[in-house]
Short mmCIF file of C-alpha atoms and ligand atoms in Angstrom, two decimals:
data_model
loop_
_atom_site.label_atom_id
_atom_site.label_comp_id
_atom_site.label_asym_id
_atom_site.label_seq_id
_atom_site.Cartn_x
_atom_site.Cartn_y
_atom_site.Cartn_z
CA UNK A 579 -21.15 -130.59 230.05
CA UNK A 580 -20.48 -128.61 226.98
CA UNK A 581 -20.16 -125.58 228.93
CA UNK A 582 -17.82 -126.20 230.91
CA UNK A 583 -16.12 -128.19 228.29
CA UNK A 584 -16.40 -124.57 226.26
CA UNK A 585 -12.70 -123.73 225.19
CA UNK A 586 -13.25 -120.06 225.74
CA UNK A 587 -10.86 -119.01 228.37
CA UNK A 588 -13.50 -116.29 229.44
CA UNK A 589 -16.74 -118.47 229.96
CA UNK A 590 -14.66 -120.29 232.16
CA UNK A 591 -13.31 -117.90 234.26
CA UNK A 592 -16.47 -115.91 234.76
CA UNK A 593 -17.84 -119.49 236.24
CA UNK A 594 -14.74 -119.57 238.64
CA UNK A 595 -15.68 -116.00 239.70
CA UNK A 596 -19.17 -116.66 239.98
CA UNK A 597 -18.24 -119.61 242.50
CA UNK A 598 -15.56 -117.92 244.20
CA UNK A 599 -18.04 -114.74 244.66
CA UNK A 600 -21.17 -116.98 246.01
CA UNK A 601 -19.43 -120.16 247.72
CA UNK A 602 -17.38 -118.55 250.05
CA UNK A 603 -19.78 -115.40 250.58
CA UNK A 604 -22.28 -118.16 252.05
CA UNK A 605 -20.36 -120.88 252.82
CA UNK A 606 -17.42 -119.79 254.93
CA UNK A 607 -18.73 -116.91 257.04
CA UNK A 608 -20.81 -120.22 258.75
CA UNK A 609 -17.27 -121.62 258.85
CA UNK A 610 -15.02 -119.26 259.77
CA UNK A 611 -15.09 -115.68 258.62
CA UNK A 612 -18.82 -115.25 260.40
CA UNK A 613 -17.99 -116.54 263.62
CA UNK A 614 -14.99 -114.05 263.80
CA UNK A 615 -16.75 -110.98 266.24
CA UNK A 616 -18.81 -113.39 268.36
CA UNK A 617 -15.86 -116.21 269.25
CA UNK A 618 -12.96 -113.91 269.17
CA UNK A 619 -11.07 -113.35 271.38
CA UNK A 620 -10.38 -117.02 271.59
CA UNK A 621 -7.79 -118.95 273.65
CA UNK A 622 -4.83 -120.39 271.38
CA UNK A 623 -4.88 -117.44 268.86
CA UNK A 624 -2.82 -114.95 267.92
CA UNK A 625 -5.44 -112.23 268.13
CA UNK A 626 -5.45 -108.48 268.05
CA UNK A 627 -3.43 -107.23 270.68
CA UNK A 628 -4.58 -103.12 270.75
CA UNK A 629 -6.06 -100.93 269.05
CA UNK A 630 -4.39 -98.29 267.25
CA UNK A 631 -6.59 -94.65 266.51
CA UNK A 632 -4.00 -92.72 263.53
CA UNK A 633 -4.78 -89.10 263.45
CA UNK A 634 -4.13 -87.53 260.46
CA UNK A 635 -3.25 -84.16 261.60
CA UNK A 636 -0.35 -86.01 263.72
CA UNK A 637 0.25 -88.86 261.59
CA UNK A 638 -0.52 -87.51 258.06
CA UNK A 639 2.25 -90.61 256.60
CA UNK A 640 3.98 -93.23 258.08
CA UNK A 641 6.03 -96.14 257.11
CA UNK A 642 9.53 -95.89 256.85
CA UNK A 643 9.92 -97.29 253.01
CA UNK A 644 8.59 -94.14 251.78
CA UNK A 645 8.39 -91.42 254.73
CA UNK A 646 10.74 -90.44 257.91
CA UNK A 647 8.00 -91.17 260.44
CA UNK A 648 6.26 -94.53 261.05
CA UNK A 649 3.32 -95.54 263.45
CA UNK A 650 4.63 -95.70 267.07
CA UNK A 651 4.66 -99.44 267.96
CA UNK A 652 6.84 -101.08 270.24
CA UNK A 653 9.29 -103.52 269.48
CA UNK A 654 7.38 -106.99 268.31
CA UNK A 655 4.25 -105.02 267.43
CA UNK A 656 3.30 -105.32 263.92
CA UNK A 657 0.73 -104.02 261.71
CA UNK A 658 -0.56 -106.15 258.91
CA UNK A 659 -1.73 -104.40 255.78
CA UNK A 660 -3.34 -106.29 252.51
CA UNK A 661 -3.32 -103.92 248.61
CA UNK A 662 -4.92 -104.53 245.59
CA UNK A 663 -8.07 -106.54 246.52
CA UNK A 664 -10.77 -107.92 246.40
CA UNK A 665 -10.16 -110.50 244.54
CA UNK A 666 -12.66 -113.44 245.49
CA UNK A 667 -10.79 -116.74 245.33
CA UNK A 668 -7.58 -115.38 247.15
CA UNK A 669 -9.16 -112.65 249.40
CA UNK A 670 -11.57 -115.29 250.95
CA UNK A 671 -8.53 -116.83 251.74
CA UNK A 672 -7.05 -114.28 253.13
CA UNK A 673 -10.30 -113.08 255.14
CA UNK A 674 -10.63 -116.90 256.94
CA UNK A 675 -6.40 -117.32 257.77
CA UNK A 676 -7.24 -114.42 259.64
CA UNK A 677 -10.54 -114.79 261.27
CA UNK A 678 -8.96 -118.70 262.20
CA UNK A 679 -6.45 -116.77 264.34
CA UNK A 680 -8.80 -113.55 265.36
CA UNK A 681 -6.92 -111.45 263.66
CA UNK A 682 -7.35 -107.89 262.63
CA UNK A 683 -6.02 -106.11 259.72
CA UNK A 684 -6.39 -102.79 256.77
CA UNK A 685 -7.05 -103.58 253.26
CA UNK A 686 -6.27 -101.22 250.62
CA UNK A 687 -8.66 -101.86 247.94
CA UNK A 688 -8.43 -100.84 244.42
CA UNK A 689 -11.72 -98.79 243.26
CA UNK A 690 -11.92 -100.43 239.91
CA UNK A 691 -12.43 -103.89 241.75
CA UNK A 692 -14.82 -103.16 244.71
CA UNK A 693 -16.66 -102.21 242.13
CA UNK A 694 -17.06 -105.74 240.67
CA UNK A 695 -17.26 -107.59 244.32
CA UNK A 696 -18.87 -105.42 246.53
CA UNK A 697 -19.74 -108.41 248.34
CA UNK A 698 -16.50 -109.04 249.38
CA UNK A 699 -15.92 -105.44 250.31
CA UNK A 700 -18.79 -105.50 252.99
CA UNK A 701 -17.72 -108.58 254.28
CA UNK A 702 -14.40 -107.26 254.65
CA UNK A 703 -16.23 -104.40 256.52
CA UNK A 704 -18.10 -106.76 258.45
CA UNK A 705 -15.32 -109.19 259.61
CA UNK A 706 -13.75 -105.79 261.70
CA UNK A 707 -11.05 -105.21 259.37
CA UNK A 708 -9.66 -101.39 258.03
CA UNK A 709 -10.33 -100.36 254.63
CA UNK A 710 -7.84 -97.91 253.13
CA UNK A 711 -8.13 -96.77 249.46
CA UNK A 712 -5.68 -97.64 246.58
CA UNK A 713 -6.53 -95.05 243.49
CA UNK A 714 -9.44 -96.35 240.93
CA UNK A 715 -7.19 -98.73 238.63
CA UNK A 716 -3.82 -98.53 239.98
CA UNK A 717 -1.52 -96.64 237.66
CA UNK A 718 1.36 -94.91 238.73
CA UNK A 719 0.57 -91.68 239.39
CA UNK A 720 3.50 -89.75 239.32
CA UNK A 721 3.58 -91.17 235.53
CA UNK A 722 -0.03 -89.26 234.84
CA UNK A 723 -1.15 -85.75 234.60
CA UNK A 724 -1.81 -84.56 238.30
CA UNK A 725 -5.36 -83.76 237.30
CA UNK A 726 -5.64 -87.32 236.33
CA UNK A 727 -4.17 -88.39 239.26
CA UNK A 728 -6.78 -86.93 241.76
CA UNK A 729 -9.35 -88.20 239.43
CA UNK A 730 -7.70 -91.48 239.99
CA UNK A 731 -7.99 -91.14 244.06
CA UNK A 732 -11.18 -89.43 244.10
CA UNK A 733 -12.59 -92.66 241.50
CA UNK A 734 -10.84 -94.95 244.05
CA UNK A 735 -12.59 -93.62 246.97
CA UNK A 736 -16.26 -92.99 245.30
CA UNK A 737 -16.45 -96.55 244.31
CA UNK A 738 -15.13 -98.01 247.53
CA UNK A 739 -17.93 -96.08 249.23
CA UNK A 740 -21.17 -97.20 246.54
CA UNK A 741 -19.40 -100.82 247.17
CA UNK A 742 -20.13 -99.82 251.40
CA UNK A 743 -23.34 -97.89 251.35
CA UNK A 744 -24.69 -97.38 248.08
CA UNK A 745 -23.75 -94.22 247.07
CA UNK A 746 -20.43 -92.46 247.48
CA UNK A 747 -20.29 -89.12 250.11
CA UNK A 748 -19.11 -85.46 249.71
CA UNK A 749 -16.63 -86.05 252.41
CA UNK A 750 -14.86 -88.81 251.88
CA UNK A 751 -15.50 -91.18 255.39
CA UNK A 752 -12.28 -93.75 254.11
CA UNK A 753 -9.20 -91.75 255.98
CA UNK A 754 -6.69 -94.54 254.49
CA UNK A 755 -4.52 -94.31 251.42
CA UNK A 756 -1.86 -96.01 249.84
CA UNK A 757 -0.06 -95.13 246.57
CA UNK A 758 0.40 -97.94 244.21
CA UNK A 759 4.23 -98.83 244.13
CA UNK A 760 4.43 -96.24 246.56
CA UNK A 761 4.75 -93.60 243.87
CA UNK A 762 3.33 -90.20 245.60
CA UNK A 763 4.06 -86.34 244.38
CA UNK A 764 4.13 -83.69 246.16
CA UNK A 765 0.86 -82.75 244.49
CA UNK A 766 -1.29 -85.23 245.61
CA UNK A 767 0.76 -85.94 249.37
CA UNK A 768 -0.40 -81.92 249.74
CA UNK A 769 -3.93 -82.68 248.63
CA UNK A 770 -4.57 -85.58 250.91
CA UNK A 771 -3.02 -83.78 253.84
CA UNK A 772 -5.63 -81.08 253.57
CA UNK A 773 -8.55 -83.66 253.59
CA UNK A 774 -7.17 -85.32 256.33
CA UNK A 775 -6.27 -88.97 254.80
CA UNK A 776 -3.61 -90.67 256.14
CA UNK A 777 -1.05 -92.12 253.78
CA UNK A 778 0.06 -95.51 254.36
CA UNK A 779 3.26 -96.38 253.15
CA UNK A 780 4.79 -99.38 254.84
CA UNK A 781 7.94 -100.55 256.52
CA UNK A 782 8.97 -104.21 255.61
CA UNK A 783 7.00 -106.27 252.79
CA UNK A 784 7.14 -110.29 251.21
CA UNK A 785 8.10 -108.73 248.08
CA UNK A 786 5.13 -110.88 247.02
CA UNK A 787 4.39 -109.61 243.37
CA UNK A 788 7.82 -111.83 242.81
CA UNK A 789 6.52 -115.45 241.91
CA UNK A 790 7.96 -117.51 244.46
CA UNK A 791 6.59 -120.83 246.90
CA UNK A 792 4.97 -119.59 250.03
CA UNK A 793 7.55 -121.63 251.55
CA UNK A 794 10.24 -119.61 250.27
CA UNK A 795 7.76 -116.36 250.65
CA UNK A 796 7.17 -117.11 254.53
CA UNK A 797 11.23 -117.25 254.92
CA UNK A 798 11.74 -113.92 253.17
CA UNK A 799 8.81 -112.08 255.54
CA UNK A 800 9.97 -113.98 258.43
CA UNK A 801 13.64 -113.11 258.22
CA UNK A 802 12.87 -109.20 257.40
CA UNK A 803 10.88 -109.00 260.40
CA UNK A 804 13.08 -110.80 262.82
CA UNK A 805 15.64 -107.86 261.36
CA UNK A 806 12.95 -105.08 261.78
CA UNK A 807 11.53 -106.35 265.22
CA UNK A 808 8.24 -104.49 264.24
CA UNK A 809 6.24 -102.64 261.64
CA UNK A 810 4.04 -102.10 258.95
CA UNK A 811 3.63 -104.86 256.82
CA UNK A 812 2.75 -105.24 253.17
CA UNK A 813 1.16 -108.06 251.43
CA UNK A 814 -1.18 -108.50 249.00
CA UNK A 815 -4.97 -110.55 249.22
CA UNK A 816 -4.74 -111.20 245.18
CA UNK A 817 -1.53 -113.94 245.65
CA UNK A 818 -2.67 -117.50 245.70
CA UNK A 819 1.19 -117.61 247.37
CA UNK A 820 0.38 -114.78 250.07
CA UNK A 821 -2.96 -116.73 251.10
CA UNK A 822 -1.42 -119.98 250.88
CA UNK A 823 1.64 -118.66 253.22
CA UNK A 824 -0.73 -116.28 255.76
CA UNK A 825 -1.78 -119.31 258.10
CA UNK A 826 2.00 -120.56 258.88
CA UNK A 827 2.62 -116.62 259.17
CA UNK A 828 0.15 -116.05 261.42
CA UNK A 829 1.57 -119.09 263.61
CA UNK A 830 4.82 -118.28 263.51
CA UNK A 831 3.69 -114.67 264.97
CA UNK A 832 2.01 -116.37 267.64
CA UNK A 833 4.58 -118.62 268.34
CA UNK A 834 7.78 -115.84 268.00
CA UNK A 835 5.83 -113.37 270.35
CA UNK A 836 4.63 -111.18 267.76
CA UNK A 837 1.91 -108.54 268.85
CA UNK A 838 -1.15 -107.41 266.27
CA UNK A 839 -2.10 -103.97 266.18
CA UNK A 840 -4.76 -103.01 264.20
CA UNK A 841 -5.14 -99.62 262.96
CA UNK A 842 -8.40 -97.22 262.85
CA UNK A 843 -8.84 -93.82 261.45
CA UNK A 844 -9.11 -91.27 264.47
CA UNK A 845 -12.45 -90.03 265.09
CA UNK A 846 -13.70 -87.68 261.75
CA UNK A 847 -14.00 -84.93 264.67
CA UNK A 848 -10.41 -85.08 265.02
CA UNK A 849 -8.76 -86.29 261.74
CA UNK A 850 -11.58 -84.25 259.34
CA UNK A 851 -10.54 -80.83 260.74
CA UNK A 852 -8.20 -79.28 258.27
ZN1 LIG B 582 -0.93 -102.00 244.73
#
């Protein structure tokens, strides 16, 4: 009792985390998130419509916010894409909405955080879904020193690999990157052009790091998609109001006639070559 009647803020968060790491990590793959390769595709759903294989050397940056070019869907295709996780209690969340409606999607995961929940980042792995790379600890990097700023993607991309398999690798096997607030130079767009990483930017987003209801969160997306008609999207797995919105989303996909594509690197043979 005392403990968790302990007024320090910090004993009691590192209990939430400890539940939110181990209850849904065994709990709801049994539920949900587990039974996502072996019962999907599954009448009802929304599902995962194609497959999509971005090459780097053709599509070296896409999504319209940022960049001229975008991924070549067709109208009522969309993409969904997830920054800034893992975060336990909301990316579990996140992971089950979308394994209820056998749903792919990429995850842009922040170094500094896979390296806490690893767990998370090989179930993310393990439920099918993209992982794309987000810098170390998410600064802007057009606002640090450009040697900082590889340090920042290379960190990013080292610790989402030791999360995967241990041990990060000499060439980097994560062809996925996103700049945080989609802040780039021409520095570091050069740099991951020559390794042959795809930059994500995106082309319509819930404007979720604004507080709001998911009520009012699912009519903003919702409305900017019926104007787009297709696209990248951006969310992000660490809002309690972007999980607690994602299952009506997902329906009203389903039910507007709304396509998933989910996105793959090319093969290494092709995108690895310059
Ligand atoms: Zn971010």
């Amino acid at each position: 009792m005392q403990r968790f009647n302990s007024s320090r803020p910090d004993r009691r968060r590192a209990v939430l985390v400890w539940l939110a790491l181990v209850w849904p990590a065994w709990i709801e793959p049994a539920l949900a998130g587990g039974a996502h390769a072996a019962s999907c595709p599954r009448p009802g759903t929304l599902g995962t419509s194609r497959v999509l294989a971005v090459d780097a050397a053709r599509m070296p940056r896409v999504g319209l916010r940022s960049f001229p070019d975008t991924l070549p869907l067709a109208d009522h295709e969309v993409v969904l894409t997830f920054d800034d996780g893992p975060w336990p209690a909301t990316t579990s969340r996140v992971l089950a909405a979308l394994a209820q409606e056998c749903v792919l999607a990429t995850f842009f995961l922040i170094g500094r955080s896979a390296s806490e929940h690893p767990d998370m980042v090989r179930r993310t792995v393990a439920e099918g879904h993209t992982i794309g790379t987000h810098t170390w600890s998410h600064p802007s990097l057009k606002r640090i020193k450009p040697e900082a700023a590889i340090e920042e993607i290379d960190h990013g991309i080292a610790a989402v690999e030791t999360a995967l398999w241990g041990q990060s690798t000499t060439a980097s096997t994560l062809h996925f990157f996103r700049f945080p607030g989609f802040e780039s130079t021409p520095a570091t767009l050069d740099l991951l052009r020559s390794r042959g990483i795809v930059v994500f930017g995106a082309d319509l987003w819930a404007s979720d790091w604004n507080r709001m209801t998911p009520k009012q969160e699912l009519k903003l997306i919702t409305d900017r998609l019926s104007a787009a008609g297709k696209g990248i999207i951006l969310l992000h797995d660490t809002k309690a109001q972007t999980a607690a919105m994602l299952p009506a989303f997902l329906r009203y996909l389903r039910d507007n006639g709304y396509h998933i594509v989910h996105v793959r690197p090319a093969e290494p043979a092709t995108a690895g070559k310059h």
